[in-house]
Short mmCIF file of C-alpha atoms in Angstrom, two decimals:
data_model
loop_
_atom_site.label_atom_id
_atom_site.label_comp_id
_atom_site.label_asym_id
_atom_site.label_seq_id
_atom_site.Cartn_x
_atom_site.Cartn_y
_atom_site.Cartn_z
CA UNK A 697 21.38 14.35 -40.78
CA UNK A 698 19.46 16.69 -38.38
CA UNK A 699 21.84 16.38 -35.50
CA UNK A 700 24.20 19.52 -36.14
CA UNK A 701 20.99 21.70 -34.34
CA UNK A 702 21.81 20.07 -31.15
CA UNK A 703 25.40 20.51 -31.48
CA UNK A 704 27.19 22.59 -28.30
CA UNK A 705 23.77 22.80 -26.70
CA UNK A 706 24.32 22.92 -23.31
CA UNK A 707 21.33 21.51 -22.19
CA UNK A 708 22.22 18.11 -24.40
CA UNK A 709 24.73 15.51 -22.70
CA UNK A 710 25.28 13.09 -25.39
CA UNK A 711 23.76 12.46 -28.91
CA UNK A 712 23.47 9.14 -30.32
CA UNK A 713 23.36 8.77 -34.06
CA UNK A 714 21.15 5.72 -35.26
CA UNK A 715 22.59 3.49 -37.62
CA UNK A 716 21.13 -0.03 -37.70
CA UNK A 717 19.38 -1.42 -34.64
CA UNK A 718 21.42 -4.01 -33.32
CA UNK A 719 24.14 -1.15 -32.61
CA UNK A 720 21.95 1.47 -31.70
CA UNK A 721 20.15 -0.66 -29.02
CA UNK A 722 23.40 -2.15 -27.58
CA UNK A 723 24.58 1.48 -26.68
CA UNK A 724 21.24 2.22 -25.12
CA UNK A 725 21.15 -0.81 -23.31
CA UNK A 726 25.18 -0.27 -21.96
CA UNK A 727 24.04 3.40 -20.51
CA UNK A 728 20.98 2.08 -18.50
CA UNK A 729 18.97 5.17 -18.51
CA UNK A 730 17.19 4.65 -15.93
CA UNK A 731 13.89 6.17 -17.86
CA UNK A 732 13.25 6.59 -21.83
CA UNK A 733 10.63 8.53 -23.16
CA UNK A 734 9.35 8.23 -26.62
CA UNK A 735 8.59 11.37 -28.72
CA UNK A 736 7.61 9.52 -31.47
CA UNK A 737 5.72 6.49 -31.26
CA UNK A 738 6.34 4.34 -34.06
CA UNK A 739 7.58 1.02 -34.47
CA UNK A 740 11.17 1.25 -34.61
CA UNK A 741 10.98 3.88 -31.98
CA UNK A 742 9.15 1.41 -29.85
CA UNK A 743 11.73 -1.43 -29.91
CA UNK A 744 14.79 0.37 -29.29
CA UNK A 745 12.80 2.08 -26.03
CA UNK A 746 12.25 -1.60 -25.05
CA UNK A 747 15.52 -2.72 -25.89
CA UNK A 748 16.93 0.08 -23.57
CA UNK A 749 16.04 -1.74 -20.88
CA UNK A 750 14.89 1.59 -18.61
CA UNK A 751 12.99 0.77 -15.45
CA UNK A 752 10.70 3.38 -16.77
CA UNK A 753 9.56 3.25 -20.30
CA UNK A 754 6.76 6.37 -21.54
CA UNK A 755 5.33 6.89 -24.36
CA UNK A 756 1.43 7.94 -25.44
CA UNK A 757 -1.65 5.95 -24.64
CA UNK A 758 -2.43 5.49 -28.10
CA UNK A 759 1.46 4.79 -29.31
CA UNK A 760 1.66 1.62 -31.98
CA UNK A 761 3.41 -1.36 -29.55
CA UNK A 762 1.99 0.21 -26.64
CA UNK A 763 2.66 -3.32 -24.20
CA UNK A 764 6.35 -2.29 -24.99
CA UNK A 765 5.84 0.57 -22.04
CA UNK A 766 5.04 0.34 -18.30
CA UNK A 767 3.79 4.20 -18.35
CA UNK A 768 1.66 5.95 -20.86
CA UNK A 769 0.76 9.23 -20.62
CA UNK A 770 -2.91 10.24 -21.37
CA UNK A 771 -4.00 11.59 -24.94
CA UNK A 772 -3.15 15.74 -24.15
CA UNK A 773 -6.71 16.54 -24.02
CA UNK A 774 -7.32 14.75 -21.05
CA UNK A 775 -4.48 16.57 -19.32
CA UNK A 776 -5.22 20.31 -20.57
CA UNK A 777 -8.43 21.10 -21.52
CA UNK A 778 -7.61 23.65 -24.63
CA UNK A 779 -8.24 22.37 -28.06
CA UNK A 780 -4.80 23.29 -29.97
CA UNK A 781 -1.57 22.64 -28.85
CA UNK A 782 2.46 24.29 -30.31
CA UNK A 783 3.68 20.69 -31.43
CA UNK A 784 6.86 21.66 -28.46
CA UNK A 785 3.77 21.84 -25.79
CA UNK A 786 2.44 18.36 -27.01
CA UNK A 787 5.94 17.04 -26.53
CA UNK A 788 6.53 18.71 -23.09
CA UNK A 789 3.29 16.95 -21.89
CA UNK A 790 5.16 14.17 -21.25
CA UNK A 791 7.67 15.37 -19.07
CA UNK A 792 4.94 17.28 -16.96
CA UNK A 793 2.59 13.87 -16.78
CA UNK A 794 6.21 12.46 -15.05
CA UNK A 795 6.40 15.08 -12.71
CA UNK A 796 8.56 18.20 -14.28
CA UNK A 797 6.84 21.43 -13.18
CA UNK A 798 5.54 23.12 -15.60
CA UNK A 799 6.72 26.81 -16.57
CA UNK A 800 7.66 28.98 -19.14
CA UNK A 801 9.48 27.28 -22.27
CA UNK A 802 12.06 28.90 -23.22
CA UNK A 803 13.09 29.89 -26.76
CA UNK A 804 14.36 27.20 -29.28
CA UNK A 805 18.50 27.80 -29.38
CA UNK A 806 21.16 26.60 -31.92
CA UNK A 807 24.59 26.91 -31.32
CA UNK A 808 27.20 27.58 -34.31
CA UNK A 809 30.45 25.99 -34.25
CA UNK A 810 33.57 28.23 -34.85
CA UNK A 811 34.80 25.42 -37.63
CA UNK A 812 31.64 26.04 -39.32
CA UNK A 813 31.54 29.89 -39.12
CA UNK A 814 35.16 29.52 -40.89
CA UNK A 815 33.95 27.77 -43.69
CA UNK A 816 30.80 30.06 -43.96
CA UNK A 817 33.17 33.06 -43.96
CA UNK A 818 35.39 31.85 -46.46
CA UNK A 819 32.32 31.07 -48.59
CA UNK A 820 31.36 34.64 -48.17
CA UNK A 821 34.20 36.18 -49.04
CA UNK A 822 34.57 34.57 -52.07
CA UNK A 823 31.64 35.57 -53.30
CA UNK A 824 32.35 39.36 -52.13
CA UNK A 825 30.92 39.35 -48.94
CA UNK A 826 33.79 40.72 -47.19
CA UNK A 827 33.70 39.47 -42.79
CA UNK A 828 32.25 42.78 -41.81
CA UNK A 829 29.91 43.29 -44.71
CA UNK A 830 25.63 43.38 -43.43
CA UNK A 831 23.73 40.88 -45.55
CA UNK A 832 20.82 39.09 -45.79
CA UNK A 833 19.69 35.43 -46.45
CA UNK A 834 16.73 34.79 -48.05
CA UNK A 835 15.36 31.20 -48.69
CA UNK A 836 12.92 31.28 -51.15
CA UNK A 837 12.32 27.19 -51.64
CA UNK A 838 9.78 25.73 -49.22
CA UNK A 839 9.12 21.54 -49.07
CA UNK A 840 5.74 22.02 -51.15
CA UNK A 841 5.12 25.00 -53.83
CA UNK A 842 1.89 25.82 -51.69
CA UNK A 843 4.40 26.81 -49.59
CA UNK A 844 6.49 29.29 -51.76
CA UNK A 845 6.31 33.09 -52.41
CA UNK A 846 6.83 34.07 -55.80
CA UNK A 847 10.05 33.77 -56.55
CA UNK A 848 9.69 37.50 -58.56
CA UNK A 849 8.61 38.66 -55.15
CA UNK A 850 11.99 37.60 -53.23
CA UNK A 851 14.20 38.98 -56.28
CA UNK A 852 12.44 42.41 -55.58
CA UNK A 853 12.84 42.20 -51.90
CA UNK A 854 16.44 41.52 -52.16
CA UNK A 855 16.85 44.10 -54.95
CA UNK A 856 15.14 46.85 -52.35
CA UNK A 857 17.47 45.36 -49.54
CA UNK A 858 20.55 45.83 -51.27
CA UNK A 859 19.42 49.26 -52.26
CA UNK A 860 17.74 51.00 -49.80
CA UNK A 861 19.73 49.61 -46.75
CA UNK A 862 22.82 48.32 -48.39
CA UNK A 863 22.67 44.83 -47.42
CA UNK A 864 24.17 41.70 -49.83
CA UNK A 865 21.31 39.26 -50.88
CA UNK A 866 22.56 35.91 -50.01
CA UNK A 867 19.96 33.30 -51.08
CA UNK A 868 19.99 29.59 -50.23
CA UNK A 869 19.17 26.97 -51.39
CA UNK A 870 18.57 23.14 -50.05
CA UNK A 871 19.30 19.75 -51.64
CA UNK A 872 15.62 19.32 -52.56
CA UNK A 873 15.15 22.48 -54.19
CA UNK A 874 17.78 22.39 -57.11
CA UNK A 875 15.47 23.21 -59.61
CA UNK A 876 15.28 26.24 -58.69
CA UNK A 877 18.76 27.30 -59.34
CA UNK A 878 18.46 28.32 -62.49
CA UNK A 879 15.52 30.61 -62.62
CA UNK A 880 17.14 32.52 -59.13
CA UNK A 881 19.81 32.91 -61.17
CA UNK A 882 18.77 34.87 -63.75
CA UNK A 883 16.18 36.84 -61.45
CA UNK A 884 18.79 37.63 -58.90
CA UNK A 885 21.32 39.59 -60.70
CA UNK A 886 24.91 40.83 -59.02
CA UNK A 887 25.33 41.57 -56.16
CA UNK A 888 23.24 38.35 -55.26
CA UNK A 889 25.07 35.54 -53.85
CA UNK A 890 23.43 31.89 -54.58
CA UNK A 891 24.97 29.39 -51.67
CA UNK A 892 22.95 25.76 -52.90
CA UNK A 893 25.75 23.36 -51.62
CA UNK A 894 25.57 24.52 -47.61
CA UNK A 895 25.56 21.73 -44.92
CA UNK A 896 23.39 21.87 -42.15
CA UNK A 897 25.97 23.51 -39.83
CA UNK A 898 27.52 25.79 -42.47
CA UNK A 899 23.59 26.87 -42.41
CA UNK A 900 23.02 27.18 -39.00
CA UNK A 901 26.52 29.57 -39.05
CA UNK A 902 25.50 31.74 -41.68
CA UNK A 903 22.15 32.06 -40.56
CA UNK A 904 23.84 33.22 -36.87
CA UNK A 905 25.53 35.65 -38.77
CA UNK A 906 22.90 37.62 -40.91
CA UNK A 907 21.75 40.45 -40.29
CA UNK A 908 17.76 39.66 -41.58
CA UNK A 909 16.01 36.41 -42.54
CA UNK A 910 13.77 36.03 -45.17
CA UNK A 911 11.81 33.13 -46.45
CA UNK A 912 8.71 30.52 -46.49
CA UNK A 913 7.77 28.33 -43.88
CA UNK A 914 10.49 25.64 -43.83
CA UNK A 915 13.52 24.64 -41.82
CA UNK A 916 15.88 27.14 -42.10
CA UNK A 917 13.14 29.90 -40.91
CA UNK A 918 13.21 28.13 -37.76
CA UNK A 919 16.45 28.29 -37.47
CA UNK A 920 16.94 31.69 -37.83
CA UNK A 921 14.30 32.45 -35.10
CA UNK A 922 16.47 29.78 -33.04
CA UNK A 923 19.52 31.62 -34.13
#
C-alpha cells in the first residue's frame, strides 16, 4: 500500500511488491543481488533475505534469525557515540558500517505522477477549487487522539485562512479516521472542501500542489515536508 512514495524516484531502480513468499523470494532469488540488507529485522524479513541468495547478507547484531546473515552490523551505539538517533540515521548506519561514506542526507523527496495530479484536479474542481485557485490542506486526524489538535482549533485556522489570505480549506481525511467525517462537517462550513476517499498518490499530488500544510504528526505531514 505504501509504495506510491517511491514512485518516479530517481534514486529507486525497481520496486518489488510482496505478495506471498514463495513468489516474492523466487524474484529475489532470479535478480541475484549480489548484497541484501535488512531494514527491518523480523522474521519474515529474515527468510526472504536468506532466500535471496546474496553473497552478502546484513542485518543488526541483535536481528531475530540472526544465523540467517554472514554480516551484522554493530548495535548504533557502538558505532557513534551520541545517545539519540533520526530513525533515517539508524537506518543509514548500515550502509556506512559497509563502507558508504558518510555525508550529508539529503531531504526526503516524493514524486507526483501527472495521472494522479489529473485526478486530484478534477477532484478540485468539482468541489470549486478552480486549477489556479491557492488552497490549503489541513489533516486534522492523527493514528492516536493523543495525537490530535482540537478539531475546533483546525475549523478556526481554516476559517482565518480562507479569510485573511484567501486560501480554500481543503481537509483530508484517511481510511482510519472516518469517524470524524461528520463532526468536520458541520464545523467546517462552505467554502471547506472534505476529500476522505484520496489514494495514496492522489495524496501525495494534492499535497505537491498546496500552497500550506497543516496537521498532527502523521503520514501525510511527512509528506508534505517531502513534497
Amino acid at each position: 500500500p505504501f509504495a506510491p512514495v517511491l514512485e518516479g524516484n530517481p534514486a529507486v531502480d525497481n520496486v518489488l511488491l510482496h505478495r506471498d513468499f514463495v513468489s516474492t523470494a523466487s524474484s529475489l532469488l532470479r535478480r541475484r543481488f549480489p548484497v541484501t540488507f535488512n531494514q527491518h529485522g523480523g522474521p519474515t524479513s529474515a527468510f526472504l533475505t536468506a532466500a535471496a541468495g546474496s553473497p552478502s547478507r546484513i542485518c543488526w547484531s541483535h536481528c531475530r534469525f540472526a544465523f540467517l546473515y554472514n554480516q551484522r552490523i554493530p548495535d548504533v551505539g557502538a558505532l557513534d557515540a551520541r545517545q539519540h538517533f533520526h530513525t533515517v540515521e539508524h537506518r543509514l548506519m548500515q550502509f556506512y558500517w559497509a563502507g558508504l561514506p558518510p555525508s550529508s542526507i539529503p531531504p526526503a523527496e516524493v514524486f507526483p505522477q501527472p495521472d494522479a495530479i489529473a485526478s486530484v484536479e478534477h477532484l478540485l474542481a468539482a468541489n470549486g477549487v478552480g486549477p489556479h485557485s491557492p488552497f490549503a490542506v489541513l489533516h486534522p486526524g492523527a493514528a492516536y487522539f493523543t495525537k490530535r489538535w482540537a478539531l475546533e482549533h483546525f475549523a478556526a485556522a481554516a476559517q482565518w485562512l480562507h479569510s485573511q489570505h484567501g486560501l480554500a480549506p481543503v481537509v483530508v481525511l484517511g481510511p482510519g479516521e472516518r469517524e470524524l467525517v461528520s463532526t468536520v462537517r458541520r464545523l467546517f462550513p462552505s467554502p471547506a472542501v472534505l476529500l476522505d476517499s484520496l489514494s495514496l498518490r492522489e495524496l501525495i499530488a494534492l499535497i505537491s500542489r498546496t500552497r500550506l500544510f497543516l496537521g498532527n504528526d502523521s503520514g501525510p505531514a511527512h509528506l508534505a515536508t517531502a513534497a
